[in-house]
Amino acid sequence: MTQTVIVFLLVYIAMGFGKLPGLKVDRTGAAVIGSLAMMAIGSISPAQAWQSIDYSTIGMLFGLMVVSSSFIVSGFYDWTAQRVASLKVSEPILLGVLIGVGGLLSALLTNDVVVVAMTPLLVSITLSRGLNPIPFLLGFCFAANNGAAGTLIGSPQNMIAAQGLDLSFMGLLKVSGLPALLSLLVIWAVLAWLYRGRWALPANERPTSPVPAAVASPPLDRWETLKAGFITVLVIIAFMVDLWPRELIALTAAGFLLMNRKIASSDMLKHVDGNLLLLIMGLFVVNAAFANTGLPQDMLHHLNEWGVNLNDPLLLFWTTGVLSTIVGNNPAVMLLIPFLHPDAGTQDALGAALTLGSGFSSNLFVFGSLAGIIVVEQAASCGVKISFAEFTRSGGIVAVACMLMAMGWLLLII
């Protein structure tokens, strides 16, 4: 038991710090090594390890990643970024448009893929216009996290929550959609106030020649974009009807999109985040091995004795927010799901607590979400540095304001 607890703690230390101290082992590496260590020390058998992985969640996430990647290879994201950033509008309005686009795309497609695809493009376009890219990148990042919180398919942690609590697409949308939408207004108001008068780059920092795109983006293929859009609509309708397993819907859509005469399947699959899939699979094994010790069950029993009931949506909301800030939103949701036993009246409210708590709190620190890490790292590779302090100064206000707003909403629906 002691060895199991040590491995478990080391894995979640890596989740919090982004790597194991003193080693070049990132979150995914820690999850994979942790799962292998659990099998090596006998905390879980290889057969139990395979059985502990929720393949329904992995399948749905993989399928939706393929669907989202089809918009990358079709040139849709590049076309969207170019059209939005070239609008002849004032900087605050441009920020609002980008926030709206980021929130909408992330609600309909996997937010991490949207951020990966558009961050380098936004850096290139804003620099070309002589604008300070930081408020626009932060706005897009915050909107991706918050917008994704409104739907079942918006983020990996939403899919994990939906599978664990057996949430329906429409049920989660009813309780999470409105606060996710209102949070976009909060993001715009905070950033427009913080960066007032600081939209443009100083003359000596403006590029003297056209800024090249950070990545080679394909031109817009209208047919491929329409096909991807049509299949995405069918997927959403199928989720709403809720007659078939969601993972089969997502994988069927992925299969149709991969069968293509113009775009190689390898070009599409390279945009699937295999590291994220491995991280989630590894955490399933690590968490199952830890559960075999009986410690989580004892902890829950003691918490109930002390009056702490995680099946209270409001308490779950704040617990999710705090835990997401410490270890990240995906690991936090995976840790909490086994403790939840909703009845018919609290199922959707608990789902809203998980999705809103993990989504809104993730803007507080860079490491609170994969989207934040992606934006900061890709911006740095393009020559734009977003410091920890600058991210937190904006993200902290956004996170606190949105969490308070969501708390008020939960009080209304429970």
mmCIF file of N, CA and C in Angstrom, residues 285-410:
data_model
loop_
_atom_site.group_PDB
_atom_site.id
_atom_site.type_symbol
_atom_site.label_atom_id
_atom_site.label_comp_id
_atom_site.label_asym_id
_atom_site.label_seq_id
_atom_site.Cartn_x
_atom_site.Cartn_y
_atom_site.Cartn_z
ATOM 1 N N VAL A 285 -5.484 3.938 -15.121
ATOM 2 C CA VAL A 285 -4.808 2.819 -14.469
ATOM 3 C C VAL A 285 -4.303 3.225 -13.082
ATOM 4 N N VAL A 286 -3.662 4.402 -12.999
ATOM 5 C CA VAL A 286 -3.130 4.877 -11.712
ATOM 6 C C VAL A 286 -4.258 5.029 -10.689
ATOM 7 N N ASN A 287 -5.362 5.634 -11.102
ATOM 8 C CA ASN A 287 -6.489 5.831 -10.176
ATOM 9 C C ASN A 287 -7.111 4.510 -9.742
ATOM 10 N N ALA A 288 -7.194 3.558 -10.674
ATOM 11 C CA ALA A 288 -7.763 2.252 -10.330
ATOM 12 C C ALA A 288 -6.868 1.514 -9.338
ATOM 13 N N ALA A 289 -5.554 1.619 -9.536
ATOM 14 C CA ALA A 289 -4.627 0.970 -8.609
ATOM 15 C C ALA A 289 -4.738 1.586 -7.218
ATOM 16 N N PHE A 290 -4.868 2.907 -7.172
ATOM 17 C CA PHE A 290 -5.023 3.585 -5.880
ATOM 18 C C PHE A 290 -6.342 3.184 -5.221
ATOM 19 N N ALA A 291 -7.398 3.035 -6.030
ATOM 20 C CA ALA A 291 -8.695 2.627 -5.486
ATOM 21 C C ALA A 291 -8.634 1.225 -4.895
ATOM 22 N N ASN A 292 -7.754 0.361 -5.432
ATOM 23 C CA ASN A 292 -7.622 -1.003 -4.908
ATOM 24 C C ASN A 292 -7.125 -1.038 -3.470
ATOM 25 N N THR A 293 -6.477 0.030 -3.031
ATOM 26 C CA THR A 293 -5.980 0.074 -1.655
ATOM 27 C C THR A 293 -7.102 0.288 -0.652
ATOM 28 N N GLY A 294 -8.239 0.784 -1.111
ATOM 29 C CA GLY A 294 -9.353 1.083 -0.212
ATOM 30 C C GLY A 294 -9.262 2.450 0.434
ATOM 31 N N LEU A 295 -8.148 3.160 0.219
ATOM 32 C CA LEU A 295 -7.978 4.483 0.834
ATOM 33 C C LEU A 295 -9.002 5.504 0.341
ATOM 34 N N PRO A 296 -9.294 5.576 -0.966
ATOM 35 C CA PRO A 296 -10.303 6.558 -1.404
ATOM 36 C C PRO A 296 -11.654 6.342 -0.748
ATOM 37 N N GLN A 297 -12.037 5.072 -0.592
ATOM 38 C CA GLN A 297 -13.321 4.788 0.036
ATOM 39 C C GLN A 297 -13.322 5.216 1.509
ATOM 40 N N ASP A 298 -12.196 4.978 2.189
ATOM 41 C CA ASP A 298 -12.090 5.415 3.587
ATOM 42 C C ASP A 298 -12.146 6.940 3.693
ATOM 43 N N MET A 299 -11.462 7.617 2.749
ATOM 44 C CA MET A 299 -11.463 9.081 2.747
ATOM 45 C C MET A 299 -12.876 9.613 2.569
ATOM 46 N N LEU A 300 -13.617 9.029 1.627
ATOM 47 C CA LEU A 300 -14.991 9.477 1.379
ATOM 48 C C LEU A 300 -15.864 9.234 2.615
ATOM 49 N N HIS A 301 -15.661 8.097 3.272
ATOM 50 C CA HIS A 301 -16.435 7.786 4.483
ATOM 51 C C HIS A 301 -16.178 8.825 5.573
ATOM 52 N N HIS A 302 -14.903 9.196 5.768
ATOM 53 C CA HIS A 302 -14.563 10.186 6.784
ATOM 54 C C HIS A 302 -15.098 11.571 6.412
ATOM 55 N N LEU A 303 -15.037 11.886 5.126
ATOM 56 C CA LEU A 303 -15.569 13.180 4.687
ATOM 57 C C LEU A 303 -17.065 13.272 4.964
ATOM 58 N N ASN A 304 -17.776 12.190 4.700
ATOM 59 C CA ASN A 304 -19.219 12.185 4.977
ATOM 60 C C ASN A 304 -19.498 12.338 6.464
ATOM 61 N N GLU A 305 -18.654 11.714 7.291
ATOM 62 C CA GLU A 305 -18.821 11.854 8.744
ATOM 63 C C GLU A 305 -18.614 13.296 9.191
ATOM 64 N N TRP A 306 -17.725 14.016 8.492
ATOM 65 C CA TRP A 306 -17.443 15.416 8.833
ATOM 66 C C TRP A 306 -18.407 16.392 8.155
ATOM 67 N N GLY A 307 -19.398 15.852 7.451
ATOM 68 C CA GLY A 307 -20.388 16.704 6.807
ATOM 69 C C GLY A 307 -20.007 17.192 5.430
ATOM 70 N N VAL A 308 -18.959 16.622 4.865
ATOM 71 C CA VAL A 308 -18.524 17.014 3.518
ATOM 72 C C VAL A 308 -19.114 16.015 2.534
ATOM 73 N N ASN A 309 -20.063 16.462 1.740
ATOM 74 C CA ASN A 309 -20.747 15.585 0.793
ATOM 75 C C ASN A 309 -20.444 16.053 -0.632
ATOM 76 N N LEU A 310 -19.606 15.312 -1.340
ATOM 77 C CA LEU A 310 -19.235 15.705 -2.697
ATOM 78 C C LEU A 310 -20.401 15.615 -3.671
ATOM 79 N N ASN A 311 -21.484 14.966 -3.270
ATOM 80 C CA ASN A 311 -22.657 14.911 -4.142
ATOM 81 C C ASN A 311 -23.553 16.135 -3.985
ATOM 82 N N ASP A 312 -23.088 17.104 -3.203
ATOM 83 C CA ASP A 312 -23.721 18.425 -3.164
ATOM 84 C C ASP A 312 -23.127 19.240 -4.298
ATOM 85 N N PRO A 313 -23.923 19.658 -5.308
ATOM 86 C CA PRO A 313 -23.364 20.339 -6.481
ATOM 87 C C PRO A 313 -22.506 21.549 -6.151
ATOM 88 N N LEU A 314 -22.919 22.348 -5.161
ATOM 89 C CA LEU A 314 -22.152 23.555 -4.852
ATOM 90 C C LEU A 314 -20.788 23.205 -4.262
ATOM 91 N N LEU A 315 -20.759 22.246 -3.369
ATOM 92 C CA LEU A 315 -19.483 21.827 -2.783
ATOM 93 C C LEU A 315 -18.603 21.171 -3.837
ATOM 94 N N LEU A 316 -19.217 20.368 -4.701
ATOM 95 C CA LEU A 316 -18.459 19.732 -5.779
ATOM 96 C C LEU A 316 -17.874 20.778 -6.722
ATOM 97 N N PHE A 317 -18.630 21.830 -6.991
ATOM 98 C CA PHE A 317 -18.169 22.907 -7.882
ATOM 99 C C PHE A 317 -16.878 23.530 -7.366
ATOM 100 N N TRP A 318 -16.855 23.907 -6.089
ATOM 101 C CA TRP A 318 -15.658 24.546 -5.531
ATOM 102 C C TRP A 318 -14.522 23.546 -5.361
ATOM 103 N N THR A 319 -14.844 22.304 -5.020
ATOM 104 C CA THR A 319 -13.804 21.277 -4.919
ATOM 105 C C THR A 319 -13.153 21.050 -6.276
ATOM 106 N N THR A 320 -13.968 20.986 -7.316
ATOM 107 C CA THR A 320 -13.438 20.805 -8.670
ATOM 108 C C THR A 320 -12.555 21.975 -9.069
ATOM 109 N N GLY A 321 -13.004 23.195 -8.749
ATOM 110 C CA GLY A 321 -12.227 24.373 -9.096
ATOM 111 C C GLY A 321 -10.865 24.390 -8.428
ATOM 112 N N VAL A 322 -10.834 24.086 -7.139
ATOM 113 C CA VAL A 322 -9.566 24.088 -6.394
ATOM 114 C C VAL A 322 -8.658 22.972 -6.892
ATOM 115 N N LEU A 323 -9.224 21.776 -7.058
ATOM 116 C CA LEU A 323 -8.418 20.635 -7.494
ATOM 117 C C LEU A 323 -7.897 20.837 -8.916
ATOM 118 N N SER A 324 -8.715 21.441 -9.793
ATOM 119 C CA SER A 324 -8.276 21.710 -11.166
ATOM 120 C C SER A 324 -7.111 22.687 -11.185
ATOM 121 N N THR A 325 -7.134 23.652 -10.268
ATOM 122 C CA THR A 325 -6.043 24.614 -10.187
ATOM 123 C C THR A 325 -4.747 23.939 -9.759
ATOM 124 N N ILE A 326 -4.851 22.890 -8.955
ATOM 125 C CA ILE A 326 -3.658 22.221 -8.425
ATOM 126 C C ILE A 326 -3.092 21.206 -9.411
ATOM 127 N N VAL A 327 -3.944 20.335 -9.954
ATOM 128 C CA VAL A 327 -3.437 19.230 -10.790
ATOM 129 C C VAL A 327 -3.875 19.327 -12.249
ATOM 130 N N GLY A 328 -4.707 20.298 -12.615
ATOM 131 C CA GLY A 328 -5.209 20.391 -13.979
ATOM 132 C C GLY A 328 -6.630 19.859 -14.070
ATOM 133 N N ASN A 329 -7.365 20.318 -15.082
ATOM 134 C CA ASN A 329 -8.794 19.989 -15.117
ATOM 135 C C ASN A 329 -9.100 18.526 -15.459
ATOM 136 N N ASN A 330 -8.360 17.932 -16.401
ATOM 137 C CA ASN A 330 -8.633 16.530 -16.725
ATOM 138 C C ASN A 330 -8.349 15.597 -15.547
ATOM 139 N N PRO A 331 -7.160 15.667 -14.913
ATOM 140 C CA PRO A 331 -6.923 14.806 -13.749
ATOM 141 C C PRO A 331 -7.902 15.050 -12.611
ATOM 142 N N ALA A 332 -8.307 16.317 -12.408
ATOM 143 C CA ALA A 332 -9.228 16.623 -11.309
ATOM 144 C C ALA A 332 -10.564 15.916 -11.502
ATOM 145 N N VAL A 333 -11.108 15.996 -12.700
ATOM 146 C CA VAL A 333 -12.397 15.351 -12.969
ATOM 147 C C VAL A 333 -12.279 13.835 -12.832
ATOM 148 N N MET A 334 -11.161 13.286 -13.301
ATOM 149 C CA MET A 334 -10.976 11.840 -13.205
ATOM 150 C C MET A 334 -10.866 11.390 -11.750
ATOM 151 N N LEU A 335 -10.273 12.214 -10.896
ATOM 152 C CA LEU A 335 -10.174 11.882 -9.479
ATOM 153 C C LEU A 335 -11.530 11.902 -8.794
ATOM 154 N N LEU A 336 -12.382 12.849 -9.179
ATOM 155 C CA LEU A 336 -13.641 13.060 -8.469
ATOM 156 C C LEU A 336 -14.767 12.132 -8.914
ATOM 157 N N ILE A 337 -14.763 11.715 -10.166
ATOM 158 C CA ILE A 337 -15.864 10.927 -10.718
ATOM 159 C C ILE A 337 -16.210 9.694 -9.868
ATOM 160 N N PRO A 338 -15.234 8.906 -9.412
ATOM 161 C CA PRO A 338 -15.601 7.702 -8.644
ATOM 162 C C PRO A 338 -16.325 7.994 -7.330
ATOM 163 N N PHE A 339 -16.200 9.224 -6.819
ATOM 164 C CA PHE A 339 -16.840 9.573 -5.546
ATOM 165 C C PHE A 339 -18.292 10.019 -5.721
ATOM 166 N N LEU A 340 -18.748 10.160 -6.957
ATOM 167 C CA LEU A 340 -20.063 10.751 -7.203
ATOM 168 C C LEU A 340 -21.094 9.665 -7.467
ATOM 169 N N HIS A 341 -22.224 9.795 -6.786
ATOM 170 C CA HIS A 341 -23.322 8.843 -6.947
ATOM 171 C C HIS A 341 -24.624 9.628 -7.027
ATOM 172 N N PRO A 342 -24.887 10.233 -8.189
ATOM 173 C CA PRO A 342 -26.051 11.122 -8.304
ATOM 174 C C PRO A 342 -27.358 10.358 -8.385
ATOM 175 N N ASP A 343 -28.421 11.024 -7.949
ATOM 176 C CA ASP A 343 -29.753 10.496 -8.190
ATOM 177 C C ASP A 343 -30.345 11.265 -9.368
ATOM 178 N N ALA A 344 -31.572 10.950 -9.735
ATOM 179 C CA ALA A 344 -32.183 11.549 -10.928
ATOM 180 C C ALA A 344 -32.300 13.063 -10.821
ATOM 181 N N GLY A 345 -32.413 13.584 -9.616
ATOM 182 C CA GLY A 345 -32.615 15.015 -9.461
ATOM 183 C C GLY A 345 -31.340 15.841 -9.463
ATOM 184 N N THR A 346 -30.202 15.188 -9.227
ATOM 185 C CA THR A 346 -28.953 15.952 -9.118
ATOM 186 C C THR A 346 -27.957 15.647 -10.225
ATOM 187 N N GLN A 347 -28.296 14.742 -11.115
ATOM 188 C CA GLN A 347 -27.349 14.292 -12.134
ATOM 189 C C GLN A 347 -26.821 15.446 -12.984
ATOM 190 N N ASP A 348 -27.726 16.234 -13.561
ATOM 191 C CA ASP A 348 -27.301 17.328 -14.432
ATOM 192 C C ASP A 348 -26.596 18.430 -13.636
ATOM 193 N N ALA A 349 -27.058 18.697 -12.420
ATOM 194 C CA ALA A 349 -26.428 19.731 -11.598
ATOM 195 C C ALA A 349 -24.998 19.341 -11.237
ATOM 196 N N LEU A 350 -24.763 18.059 -10.951
ATOM 197 C CA LEU A 350 -23.402 17.600 -10.667
ATOM 198 C C LEU A 350 -22.538 17.707 -11.920
ATOM 199 N N GLY A 351 -23.131 17.422 -13.072
ATOM 200 C CA GLY A 351 -22.397 17.582 -14.326
ATOM 201 C C GLY A 351 -21.994 19.025 -14.563
ATOM 202 N N ALA A 352 -22.930 19.949 -14.275
ATOM 203 C CA ALA A 352 -22.615 21.379 -14.418
ATOM 204 C C ALA A 352 -21.525 21.787 -13.444
ATOM 205 N N ALA A 353 -21.571 21.247 -12.219
ATOM 206 C CA ALA A 353 -20.545 21.572 -11.227
ATOM 207 C C ALA A 353 -19.174 21.142 -11.705
ATOM 208 N N LEU A 354 -19.086 19.965 -12.316
ATOM 209 C CA LEU A 354 -17.800 19.473 -12.817
ATOM 210 C C LEU A 354 -17.314 20.281 -14.019
ATOM 211 N N THR A 355 -18.187 20.492 -15.001
ATOM 212 C CA THR A 355 -17.746 21.160 -16.228
ATOM 213 C C THR A 355 -17.459 22.643 -15.998
ATOM 214 N N LEU A 356 -18.344 23.322 -15.263
ATOM 215 C CA LEU A 356 -18.122 24.750 -15.002
ATOM 216 C C LEU A 356 -16.964 24.961 -14.027
ATOM 217 N N GLY A 357 -16.878 24.124 -13.008
ATOM 218 C CA GLY A 357 -15.799 24.265 -12.044
ATOM 219 C C GLY A 357 -14.441 24.034 -12.662
ATOM 220 N N SER A 358 -14.322 22.989 -13.496
ATOM 221 C CA SER A 358 -13.033 22.689 -14.122
ATOM 222 C C SER A 358 -12.720 23.669 -15.252
ATOM 223 N N GLY A 359 -13.740 24.125 -15.973
ATOM 224 C CA GLY A 359 -13.498 25.047 -17.085
ATOM 225 C C GLY A 359 -13.186 26.461 -16.644
ATOM 226 N N PHE A 360 -13.995 27.010 -15.739
ATOM 227 C CA PHE A 360 -13.823 28.409 -15.330
ATOM 228 C C PHE A 360 -12.573 28.614 -14.469
ATOM 229 N N SER A 361 -12.248 27.647 -13.614
ATOM 230 C CA SER A 361 -11.075 27.803 -12.745
ATOM 231 C C SER A 361 -9.773 27.650 -13.496
ATOM 232 N N SER A 362 -9.809 27.018 -14.662
ATOM 233 C CA SER A 362 -8.578 26.710 -15.388
ATOM 234 C C SER A 362 -7.888 27.941 -15.952
ATOM 235 N N ASN A 363 -8.560 29.099 -15.911
ATOM 236 C CA ASN A 363 -7.937 30.328 -16.399
ATOM 237 C C ASN A 363 -7.087 31.029 -15.343
ATOM 238 N N LEU A 364 -7.099 30.532 -14.114
ATOM 239 C CA LEU A 364 -6.372 31.203 -13.040
ATOM 240 C C LEU A 364 -4.868 31.159 -13.259
ATOM 241 N N PHE A 365 -4.343 29.977 -13.596
ATOM 242 C CA PHE A 365 -2.914 29.808 -13.831
ATOM 243 C C PHE A 365 -2.687 29.193 -15.201
ATOM 244 N N VAL A 366 -1.481 29.371 -15.729
ATOM 245 C CA VAL A 366 -1.139 28.812 -17.037
ATOM 246 C C VAL A 366 -1.350 27.305 -17.047
ATOM 247 N N PHE A 367 -0.894 26.611 -15.990
ATOM 248 C CA PHE A 367 -0.933 25.156 -15.968
ATOM 249 C C PHE A 367 -2.301 24.597 -15.603
ATOM 250 N N GLY A 368 -3.315 25.450 -15.444
ATOM 251 C CA GLY A 368 -4.646 24.976 -15.088
ATOM 252 C C GLY A 368 -5.346 24.226 -16.198
ATOM 253 N N SER A 369 -4.889 24.391 -17.433
ATOM 254 C CA SER A 369 -5.509 23.698 -18.558
ATOM 255 C C SER A 369 -4.489 23.476 -19.658
ATOM 256 N N LEU A 370 -4.752 22.493 -20.498
ATOM 257 C CA LEU A 370 -3.888 22.283 -21.657
ATOM 258 C C LEU A 370 -3.950 23.469 -22.609
ATOM 259 N N ALA A 371 -5.127 24.091 -22.705
ATOM 260 C CA ALA A 371 -5.256 25.248 -23.597
ATOM 261 C C ALA A 371 -4.312 26.370 -23.180
ATOM 262 N N GLY A 372 -4.219 26.639 -21.868
ATOM 263 C CA GLY A 372 -3.315 27.677 -21.385
ATOM 264 C C GLY A 372 -1.861 27.351 -21.683
ATOM 265 N N ILE A 373 -1.472 26.106 -21.456
ATOM 266 C CA ILE A 373 -0.100 25.686 -21.739
ATOM 267 C C ILE A 373 0.202 25.810 -23.226
ATOM 268 N N ILE A 374 -0.748 25.389 -24.057
ATOM 269 C CA ILE A 374 -0.556 25.440 -25.508
ATOM 270 C C ILE A 374 -0.374 26.880 -25.980
ATOM 271 N N VAL A 375 -1.233 27.790 -25.510
ATOM 272 C CA VAL A 375 -1.154 29.182 -25.946
ATOM 273 C C VAL A 375 0.186 29.800 -25.551
ATOM 274 N N VAL A 376 0.604 29.611 -24.306
ATOM 275 C CA VAL A 376 1.842 30.217 -23.834
ATOM 276 C C VAL A 376 3.048 29.643 -24.574
ATOM 277 N N GLU A 377 3.077 28.312 -24.747
ATOM 278 C CA GLU A 377 4.232 27.694 -25.396
ATOM 279 C C GLU A 377 4.286 28.020 -26.883
ATOM 280 N N GLN A 378 3.143 27.994 -27.562
ATOM 281 C CA GLN A 378 3.162 28.297 -28.993
ATOM 282 C C GLN A 378 3.439 29.771 -29.241
ATOM 283 N N ALA A 379 2.939 30.642 -28.365
ATOM 284 C CA ALA A 379 3.246 32.066 -28.507
ATOM 285 C C ALA A 379 4.743 32.298 -28.336
ATOM 286 N N ALA A 380 5.353 31.611 -27.369
ATOM 287 C CA ALA A 380 6.794 31.761 -27.149
ATOM 288 C C ALA A 380 7.582 31.295 -28.360
ATOM 289 N N SER A 381 7.132 30.223 -29.000
ATOM 290 C CA SER A 381 7.832 29.735 -30.194
ATOM 291 C C SER A 381 7.714 30.708 -31.357
ATOM 292 N N CYS A 382 6.719 31.598 -31.280
ATOM 293 C CA CYS A 382 6.536 32.625 -32.314
ATOM 294 C C CYS A 382 7.164 33.959 -31.901
ATOM 295 N N GLY A 383 7.872 33.967 -30.771
ATOM 296 C CA GLY A 383 8.552 35.181 -30.332
ATOM 297 C C GLY A 383 7.738 36.085 -29.433
ATOM 298 N N VAL A 384 6.595 35.618 -28.933
ATOM 299 C CA VAL A 384 5.750 36.423 -28.051
ATOM 300 C C VAL A 384 5.750 35.779 -26.668
ATOM 301 N N LYS A 385 6.251 36.493 -25.674
ATOM 302 C CA LYS A 385 6.335 35.949 -24.328
ATOM 303 C C LYS A 385 5.149 36.415 -23.488
ATOM 304 N N ILE A 386 4.414 35.452 -22.963
ATOM 305 C CA ILE A 386 3.332 35.733 -22.012
ATOM 306 C C ILE A 386 3.815 35.241 -20.658
ATOM 307 N N SER A 387 4.143 36.144 -19.774
ATOM 308 C CA SER A 387 4.696 35.757 -18.481
ATOM 309 C C SER A 387 3.616 35.136 -17.602
ATOM 310 N N PHE A 388 4.073 34.383 -16.603
ATOM 311 C CA PHE A 388 3.154 33.777 -15.636
ATOM 312 C C PHE A 388 2.331 34.861 -14.950
ATOM 313 N N ALA A 389 2.994 35.962 -14.585
ATOM 314 C CA ALA A 389 2.304 37.041 -13.875
ATOM 315 C C ALA A 389 1.250 37.698 -14.755
ATOM 316 N N GLU A 390 1.573 37.915 -16.037
ATOM 317 C CA GLU A 390 0.605 38.575 -16.923
ATOM 318 C C GLU A 390 -0.595 37.676 -17.171
ATOM 319 N N PHE A 391 -0.339 36.379 -17.341
ATOM 320 C CA PHE A 391 -1.447 35.439 -17.536
ATOM 321 C C PHE A 391 -2.356 35.430 -16.313
ATOM 322 N N THR A 392 -1.739 35.353 -15.122
ATOM 323 C CA THR A 392 -2.523 35.249 -13.885
ATOM 324 C C THR A 392 -3.234 36.553 -13.546
ATOM 325 N N ARG A 393 -2.615 37.686 -13.874
ATOM 326 C CA ARG A 393 -3.265 38.970 -13.587
ATOM 327 C C ARG A 393 -4.613 39.058 -14.295
ATOM 328 N N SER A 394 -4.642 38.653 -15.560
ATOM 329 C CA SER A 394 -5.902 38.672 -16.304
ATOM 330 C C SER A 394 -6.760 37.460 -15.962
ATOM 331 N N GLY A 395 -6.120 36.283 -15.978
ATOM 332 C CA GLY A 395 -6.864 35.051 -15.753
ATOM 333 C C GLY A 395 -7.432 34.950 -14.357
ATOM 334 N N GLY A 396 -6.726 35.540 -13.369
ATOM 335 C CA GLY A 396 -7.226 35.492 -12.002
ATOM 336 C C GLY A 396 -8.543 36.236 -11.859
ATOM 337 N N ILE A 397 -8.605 37.434 -12.425
ATOM 338 C CA ILE A 397 -9.852 38.208 -12.356
ATOM 339 C C ILE A 397 -10.967 37.487 -13.102
ATOM 340 N N VAL A 398 -10.635 36.974 -14.291
ATOM 341 C CA VAL A 398 -11.630 36.254 -15.091
ATOM 342 C C VAL A 398 -12.127 35.020 -14.340
ATOM 343 N N ALA A 399 -11.194 34.245 -13.787
ATOM 344 C CA ALA A 399 -11.580 33.010 -13.094
ATOM 345 C C ALA A 399 -12.470 33.290 -11.888
ATOM 346 N N VAL A 400 -12.082 34.256 -11.054
ATOM 347 C CA VAL A 400 -12.867 34.556 -9.852
ATOM 348 C C VAL A 400 -14.253 35.073 -10.223
ATOM 349 N N ALA A 401 -14.317 36.001 -11.183
ATOM 350 C CA ALA A 401 -15.609 36.565 -11.582
ATOM 351 C C ALA A 401 -16.526 35.494 -12.160
ATOM 352 N N CYS A 402 -15.970 34.623 -13.008
ATOM 353 C CA CYS A 402 -16.789 33.586 -13.632
ATOM 354 C C CYS A 402 -17.203 32.512 -12.623
ATOM 355 N N MET A 403 -16.328 32.188 -11.680
ATOM 356 C CA MET A 403 -16.681 31.211 -10.653
ATOM 357 C C MET A 403 -17.819 31.733 -9.780
ATOM 358 N N LEU A 404 -17.764 33.004 -9.411
ATOM 359 C CA LEU A 404 -18.840 33.577 -8.599
ATOM 360 C C LEU A 404 -20.153 33.606 -9.370
ATOM 361 N N MET A 405 -20.058 33.955 -10.658
ATOM 362 C CA MET A 405 -21.255 33.951 -11.496
ATOM 363 C C MET A 405 -21.839 32.551 -11.603
ATOM 364 N N ALA A 406 -20.976 31.544 -11.800
ATOM 365 C CA ALA A 406 -21.441 30.160 -11.904
ATOM 366 C C ALA A 406 -22.021 29.662 -10.591
ATOM 367 N N MET A 407 -21.458 30.106 -9.455
ATOM 368 C CA MET A 407 -22.008 29.710 -8.162
ATOM 369 C C MET A 407 -23.446 30.216 -8.015
ATOM 370 N N GLY A 408 -23.680 31.454 -8.423
ATOM 371 C CA GLY A 408 -25.032 31.993 -8.377
ATOM 372 C C GLY A 408 -25.980 31.190 -9.269
ATOM 373 N N TRP A 409 -25.490 30.769 -10.426
ATOM 374 C CA TRP A 409 -26.304 29.974 -11.328
ATOM 375 C C TRP A 409 -26.648 28.609 -10.716
ATOM 376 N N LEU A 410 -25.652 27.966 -10.093
ATOM 377 C CA LEU A 410 -25.907 26.667 -9.469
ATOM 378 C C LEU A 410 -26.926 26.784 -8.340
#
